[in-house]
Amino acid sequence: MKKLTAMLLVVFMVLGLFAGCGSNATDSTNPSQSGGETTAAKDIKVGFIFLHDENSTYDKNFINAANEVKKALNLSDEQVVFKTNVPESNECYEAAADLADRGCDIVFSDSFGHEPFMAQAAQEFPDVQFCHATGTTAHTLGLANFHNAFASIYEGRYLAGIAAGLKLNEMIEKGEFTAEEAKIGYVGAFTYAEVISGYTSFFLGARSVCPSATMEVQFTGSWYDETAEKEAANTLINRGCKLISQHADSMGAPTACETAGVPNISYNGSTVEACPNTFIVSSSINWAPYFTYMIESVMNGTEIVDDWCGGIAEGSVVLTQVNEKAAAAGTAEAIEEAKQKMASGELHVFDTATFTVEGKPVESFMADVDTDAAYTPDTEVVSDGYFHESEMRAAPYFTLKIDGITTLNEAFG
């Protein structure tokens, strides 16, 4: 899920890939066609490209989903090919091209920075469907066989934030600190929209039950750096943060919390085995629904949309079981109640009545939805009283810096 740099965007333009068509996150104005012919399950072949391996909680989440769908669709080892530890460089193109040459009907990659190399391979292999997680350009490139996918993970982070807020309330009631000292620490990888959207939704969830909460964010400049993530968590703890969460991929922050006895909300899966005393809950994207969709689309000869985005309702955003040992009483019930309000449309994560920017309510915001080299704002995304995250494009575009959150460093992004 890595940031597409201006230099790599230039690669797109040199290749002549920009076509300027529009799309929204769950529909496609330029859908792919897999030829209209069905492919038997025994004949389908899928290649997966992962940035790291199972040591990364981020990549492990994708790997687990791929294995789940492999089993559910009764695909053999020969039909599903994994390539791990593929960097965001020309090695990604080489991996994608190799998978296409080896007869894969679909090639999927899991990291933002893979995007230009996947698009390059899609141009070269028009009969293969290339699907890419967290990217931003499929709806404007005009390639019939290149697609982006993501999930409304901000829903899950908001729900996890409720667990955080309730834990703060419990500690306040026990006299461990005052309401004014209810400060959350957040370990972020980069100052990208995806991370900003994530930590803001988490904070709004916490504030929905603990209105005095504030938050500090420390960035590491890496998606997977256990040492840096542990150091960031310790810095936040030493600054008086009472609870830590993260958008980074190692066990650095959770283990720092377990050592310090500080409650932790992790990401991309439970850390309860390693951190039984401090782990509360974790949100993650379940990629199995999308993997099933992309494979069955090719098998059935139907289109794959340019931008696919699933949420809580589709089973694409999930939470682990609450660790009752560390969580506040009533946490699971509060999460379920909020989840039902999301499903009914009563609750919008980015309800503009719940936050301000520089002391003022947000009535309008032009987001960079149709990404270009300058990241030019191009689409109004505030209406009906809330910010419409991931409705105009699958990948997040929330970049507002709301009141109550302080970023300690801005060196990355």
XYZ file of C-alpha atoms in Angstrom:
413
model
C 0.000 0.000 0.000
C 2.708 2.383 -0.857
C 2.627 5.892 -2.179
C 2.885 6.463 -5.900
C 5.617 9.029 -6.406
C 5.651 11.769 -8.994
C 8.558 10.065 -10.707
C 6.579 6.870 -11.181
C 3.600 8.815 -12.432
C 5.859 10.236 -15.101
C 6.459 6.646 -16.162
C 2.723 6.305 -16.735
C 2.619 9.414 -18.873
C 5.635 8.390 -20.899
C 3.915 5.112 -21.624
C 0.871 7.080 -22.750
C -1.430 5.350 -20.304
C -3.590 8.227 -19.051
C -6.948 8.278 -20.768
C -8.990 10.622 -18.594
C -12.098 8.521 -18.115
C -14.121 8.758 -14.900
C -15.362 6.186 -12.434
C -16.757 5.776 -8.986
C -15.566 3.339 -6.368
C -18.081 0.588 -6.943
C -18.945 1.013 -10.577
C -16.937 1.301 -13.773
C -17.382 3.511 -16.787
C -14.700 1.524 -18.575
C -15.158 -2.039 -17.340
C -12.845 -4.878 -18.222
C -14.062 -7.723 -20.313
C -12.642 -11.199 -19.910
C -13.810 -12.078 -23.391
C -17.324 -13.217 -22.494
C -16.140 -16.840 -22.399
C -16.314 -19.020 -19.322
C -13.227 -20.660 -17.849
C -13.562 -23.909 -15.943
C -12.275 -23.884 -12.374
C -9.723 -26.544 -13.265
C -8.278 -24.265 -15.953
C -7.981 -20.999 -14.026
C -4.539 -19.880 -12.857
C -3.870 -16.975 -10.498
C -0.598 -15.290 -9.582
C -0.112 -13.235 -6.400
C 2.650 -10.686 -5.819
C 3.372 -9.702 -2.207
C 5.662 -6.911 -1.007
C 6.893 -8.960 1.950
C 6.128 -12.416 3.314
C 4.205 -13.808 6.279
C 6.473 -11.992 8.730
C 4.616 -8.806 7.763
C 1.143 -8.580 9.280
C 0.063 -6.670 6.181
C 1.181 -9.300 3.668
C 0.147 -12.184 5.908
C -3.397 -10.828 5.779
C -3.381 -11.092 1.960
C -1.681 -14.490 1.997
C -4.249 -15.907 4.419
C -7.117 -14.635 2.245
C -5.561 -16.100 -0.913
C -5.179 -19.485 0.765
C -8.754 -19.301 2.057
C -10.151 -18.657 -1.424
C -7.868 -21.289 -2.958
C -9.395 -23.848 -0.609
C -12.969 -22.589 -1.056
C -12.735 -22.750 -4.861
C -10.876 -26.070 -4.754
C -7.871 -24.766 -6.674
C -4.692 -26.818 -6.806
C -1.162 -25.744 -5.894
C -0.379 -25.465 -9.598
C -3.256 -23.029 -10.091
C -2.171 -20.531 -7.429
C 1.333 -19.067 -7.561
C 2.814 -16.814 -4.851
C 5.734 -14.437 -5.299
C 6.871 -12.896 -2.006
C 9.319 -10.121 -1.100
C 8.788 -8.304 -4.408
C 9.907 -4.650 -4.024
C 8.236 -1.578 -5.490
C 10.551 -1.453 -8.466
C 10.977 -2.969 -11.908
C 11.188 -6.314 -10.103
C 7.416 -6.069 -9.748
C 7.008 -5.747 -13.519
C 9.339 -8.713 -14.006
C 7.343 -10.769 -11.512
C 4.031 -9.839 -13.188
C 5.394 -10.601 -16.645
C 6.749 -13.946 -15.447
C 3.368 -14.897 -13.995
C 1.669 -13.951 -17.262
C 4.219 -15.991 -19.219
C 3.534 -18.939 -16.929
C -0.114 -18.914 -17.952
C -1.806 -16.936 -15.180
C -5.229 -15.585 -16.152
C -5.112 -13.105 -13.255
C -2.180 -11.379 -11.570
C -2.754 -9.585 -8.258
C -0.328 -7.383 -6.308
C -0.734 -5.967 -2.810
C 1.340 -2.789 -2.540
C 0.651 0.797 -3.612
C 4.070 1.264 -5.177
C 3.584 -1.788 -7.387
C 0.967 0.110 -9.392
C 2.965 1.537 -12.332
C 4.717 -1.771 -12.900
C 1.449 -3.676 -12.855
C 0.003 -1.197 -15.354
C 3.054 -1.662 -17.566
C 2.526 -5.435 -17.524
C -1.199 -4.976 -18.224
C -0.365 -3.015 -21.353
C 1.989 -5.752 -22.520
C -0.338 -8.688 -21.724
C -3.877 -7.577 -22.730
C -5.364 -11.065 -22.298
C -4.422 -11.223 -18.614
C -6.380 -9.418 -15.885
C -4.139 -7.380 -13.545
C -5.673 -6.480 -10.178
C -3.956 -4.167 -7.724
C -4.646 -3.340 -4.091
C -4.807 0.251 -2.814
C -4.043 1.972 -6.119
C -5.613 5.096 -7.533
C -5.289 5.185 -11.309
C -7.288 2.328 -12.843
C -10.351 4.514 -13.464
C -8.300 7.060 -15.442
C -5.772 4.857 -17.278
C -8.213 3.399 -19.776
C -6.712 -0.111 -19.670
C -9.459 -2.714 -19.962
C -7.454 -5.296 -18.011
C -6.151 -3.188 -15.109
C -8.139 -2.753 -11.891
C -7.847 -1.278 -8.403
C -9.420 -2.619 -5.221
C -9.610 -1.551 -1.614
C -12.034 -1.626 1.313
C -13.614 0.965 3.565
C -11.237 0.087 6.389
C -12.037 3.427 8.003
C -15.260 1.757 9.189
C -13.265 -0.868 11.069
C -10.845 1.675 12.478
C -13.757 3.769 13.772
C -15.179 0.723 15.531
C -11.770 -0.107 16.995
C -11.604 3.525 18.122
C -14.760 2.983 20.152
C -12.921 0.211 21.995
C -10.061 2.659 22.623
C -12.380 5.356 23.955
C -14.108 2.956 26.310
C -10.743 1.798 27.643
C -9.742 5.405 28.286
C -13.013 5.971 30.139
C -12.394 2.901 32.277
C -8.908 4.094 33.229
C -10.236 7.578 34.003
C -12.941 6.101 36.259
C -10.284 4.081 38.069
C -8.361 7.276 38.763
C -5.321 6.335 36.659
C -5.408 9.768 35.022
C -7.818 12.652 34.451
C -10.126 13.128 31.482
C -7.868 15.949 30.255
C -4.937 13.499 30.194
C -6.716 11.006 27.931
C -4.146 11.089 25.153
C -3.858 8.387 22.473
C -0.628 7.602 20.629
C -0.653 6.439 17.017
C 2.250 4.918 15.074
C 1.857 5.772 11.370
C 3.949 4.704 8.421
C 3.647 7.681 6.042
C 1.716 10.935 5.817
C -0.461 9.566 3.020
C -4.222 9.798 2.621
C -4.654 6.155 3.557
C -2.900 6.674 6.885
C -4.563 10.035 7.568
C -7.980 8.538 6.833
C -7.182 5.637 9.147
C -5.942 7.529 12.157
C -8.687 10.160 11.827
C -11.469 7.569 11.738
C -9.897 5.782 14.714
C -9.763 9.058 16.640
C -13.368 9.924 15.788
C -14.459 6.515 17.065
C -12.589 7.090 20.316
C -14.006 10.597 20.722
C -17.543 9.359 20.138
C -17.376 7.774 23.618
C -14.508 9.723 25.239
C -14.978 13.342 24.103
C -11.927 14.648 25.975
C -9.525 12.390 24.058
C -6.651 13.843 22.043
C -4.108 12.062 19.885
C -0.460 12.315 18.855
C 0.891 10.624 15.725
C 4.510 9.590 15.174
C 5.512 8.522 11.646
C 8.231 6.002 10.851
C 8.733 6.495 7.105
C 8.365 2.760 6.479
C 5.538 0.282 6.258
C 7.573 -2.442 7.923
C 10.354 -1.518 10.332
C 10.026 -3.256 13.677
C 12.755 -1.214 15.348
C 11.344 2.132 14.175
C 7.796 1.157 15.111
C 8.866 0.070 18.591
C 10.815 3.319 19.033
C 7.806 5.350 17.855
C 5.517 3.579 20.325
C 7.973 4.121 23.170
C 8.294 7.798 22.242
C 4.518 8.182 22.430
C 4.317 6.295 25.723
C 7.057 8.485 27.182
C 5.069 11.545 26.078
C 2.153 10.459 28.224
C 0.004 8.554 25.730
C -2.287 6.173 27.598
C -3.149 3.859 24.702
C -1.390 3.087 21.403
C -2.666 2.130 17.972
C -0.916 1.822 14.645
C -0.925 1.807 10.889
C 2.310 -0.069 10.335
C 2.973 -3.709 9.666
C 5.275 -5.209 12.312
C 4.945 -6.305 15.924
C 7.081 -3.350 17.047
C 4.304 -1.242 18.574
C 2.312 -4.112 20.150
C 5.375 -5.597 21.847
C 6.416 -2.166 23.145
C 2.940 -1.818 24.660
C 3.053 -5.255 26.243
C 6.417 -4.485 27.816
C 5.192 -1.130 29.134
C 1.757 -2.381 30.172
C -0.009 0.111 27.886
C -3.274 -0.894 26.136
C -2.945 -1.488 22.400
C -5.259 -1.566 19.384
C -3.385 -3.380 16.628
C -4.009 -3.766 12.891
C -4.316 -6.642 10.427
C -5.005 -9.328 12.981
C -4.955 -10.317 16.614
C -1.745 -10.020 18.620
C -3.298 -11.582 21.701
C -0.888 -14.529 21.813
C 2.163 -12.272 21.998
C 0.441 -9.490 23.941
C -2.233 -11.102 26.130
C -2.314 -8.337 28.727
C -2.555 -5.281 26.459
C -4.164 -6.308 23.157
C -7.788 -5.139 22.952
C -9.001 -5.607 19.355
C -7.818 -5.267 15.772
C -9.439 -4.209 12.526
C -8.371 -5.482 9.139
C -9.386 -5.856 5.527
C -10.624 -9.299 4.584
C -9.467 -9.763 0.997
C -11.298 -13.052 0.473
C -14.462 -11.409 -0.955
C -12.439 -9.523 -3.566
C -10.276 -12.515 -4.477
C -13.435 -14.594 -4.918
C -14.988 -11.831 -7.037
C -12.003 -11.389 -9.368
C -11.506 -15.134 -9.891
C -15.185 -15.897 -10.442
C -15.478 -12.923 -12.805
C -12.831 -14.417 -15.070
C -14.291 -17.908 -14.709
C -17.754 -16.611 -15.671
C -16.582 -14.308 -18.440
C -17.930 -11.212 -16.695
C -16.394 -7.799 -16.150
C -14.159 -6.672 -13.311
C -14.886 -3.088 -12.303
C -12.089 -0.511 -12.385
C -12.533 0.369 -8.696
C -13.897 -2.168 -6.219
C -14.539 -1.237 -2.591
C -16.127 -3.486 0.013
C -16.975 -2.655 3.607
C -18.451 -4.021 6.805
C -21.638 -5.078 5.025
C -19.752 -7.105 2.402
C -17.492 -8.803 4.934
C -14.482 -6.961 3.525
C -13.834 -5.070 6.767
C -13.628 -7.195 9.901
C -12.653 -6.991 13.557
C -11.080 -9.662 15.674
C -12.696 -10.958 18.809
C -12.387 -8.496 21.660
C -9.832 -9.533 24.281
C -11.961 -9.279 27.399
C -8.869 -9.457 29.616
C -7.692 -6.048 28.396
C -10.852 -4.390 27.064
C -13.310 -2.290 29.045
C -16.592 -3.898 30.009
C -19.255 -3.610 27.309
C -16.790 -3.105 24.446
C -18.102 -5.870 22.193
C -21.687 -4.676 22.665
C -20.786 -1.044 21.893
C -18.971 -2.070 18.726
C -21.936 -4.122 17.567
C -24.354 -1.265 18.220
C -22.235 1.145 16.150
C -21.880 -1.443 13.410
C -25.650 -1.684 13.106
C -25.921 2.100 12.856
C -23.343 2.073 10.051
C -25.315 -0.561 8.182
C -28.537 1.427 8.491
C -26.905 4.696 7.378
C -27.559 6.356 10.725
C -23.843 6.659 11.445
C -21.311 8.155 9.013
C -17.688 7.874 10.104
C -16.719 11.302 8.789
C -19.826 13.158 9.902
C -18.767 16.802 9.649
C -20.726 17.644 12.808
C -18.185 15.609 14.803
C -14.967 17.450 13.907
C -13.495 20.813 12.959
C -10.411 22.001 11.106
C -8.668 25.033 12.620
C -11.754 25.593 14.737
C -14.162 25.709 11.807
C -16.684 23.175 10.507
C -15.958 21.597 7.140
C -18.649 22.410 4.577
C -16.713 21.676 1.396
C -13.578 19.806 0.347
C -12.088 19.173 -3.073
C -10.202 15.871 -3.001
C -7.581 14.486 -5.345
C -9.614 11.599 -6.770
C -8.314 11.553 -10.354
C -4.653 11.352 -9.368
C -2.129 13.283 -11.410
C 1.528 14.120 -10.922
C 0.665 17.228 -8.882
C -2.120 15.522 -6.862
C -4.513 18.266 -7.969
C -7.832 18.473 -6.071
C -10.596 17.724 -8.541
C -13.725 16.332 -6.840
C -16.128 17.726 -4.232
C -16.501 15.038 -1.554
C -18.486 16.746 1.227
C -22.266 16.684 0.986
C -25.291 15.663 3.047
C -23.332 16.434 6.210
C -20.414 14.046 5.805
C -17.177 13.417 3.921
C -17.819 10.715 1.298
C -14.647 8.672 1.751
C -13.962 5.907 -0.809
C -17.226 6.500 -2.668
C -15.652 8.318 -5.636
C -12.651 5.961 -5.830
C -11.783 2.836 -3.874
C -8.539 4.115 -2.341
C -8.798 6.719 0.442
C -8.489 10.443 -0.289
C -9.218 11.913 3.151
C -6.351 14.342 3.886
C -7.937 16.809 6.321
C -5.928 17.543 9.477
C -8.677 17.778 12.067
C -8.501 19.451 15.473
C -7.501 17.242 18.405
C -4.791 15.359 16.508
C -1.146 16.472 16.594
C 1.414 15.024 14.208
C 4.875 14.980 15.792
C 6.758 14.697 12.531
C 5.879 15.363 8.894
C 8.993 14.026 7.222
C 7.322 11.357 5.152
C 4.857 11.686 2.318
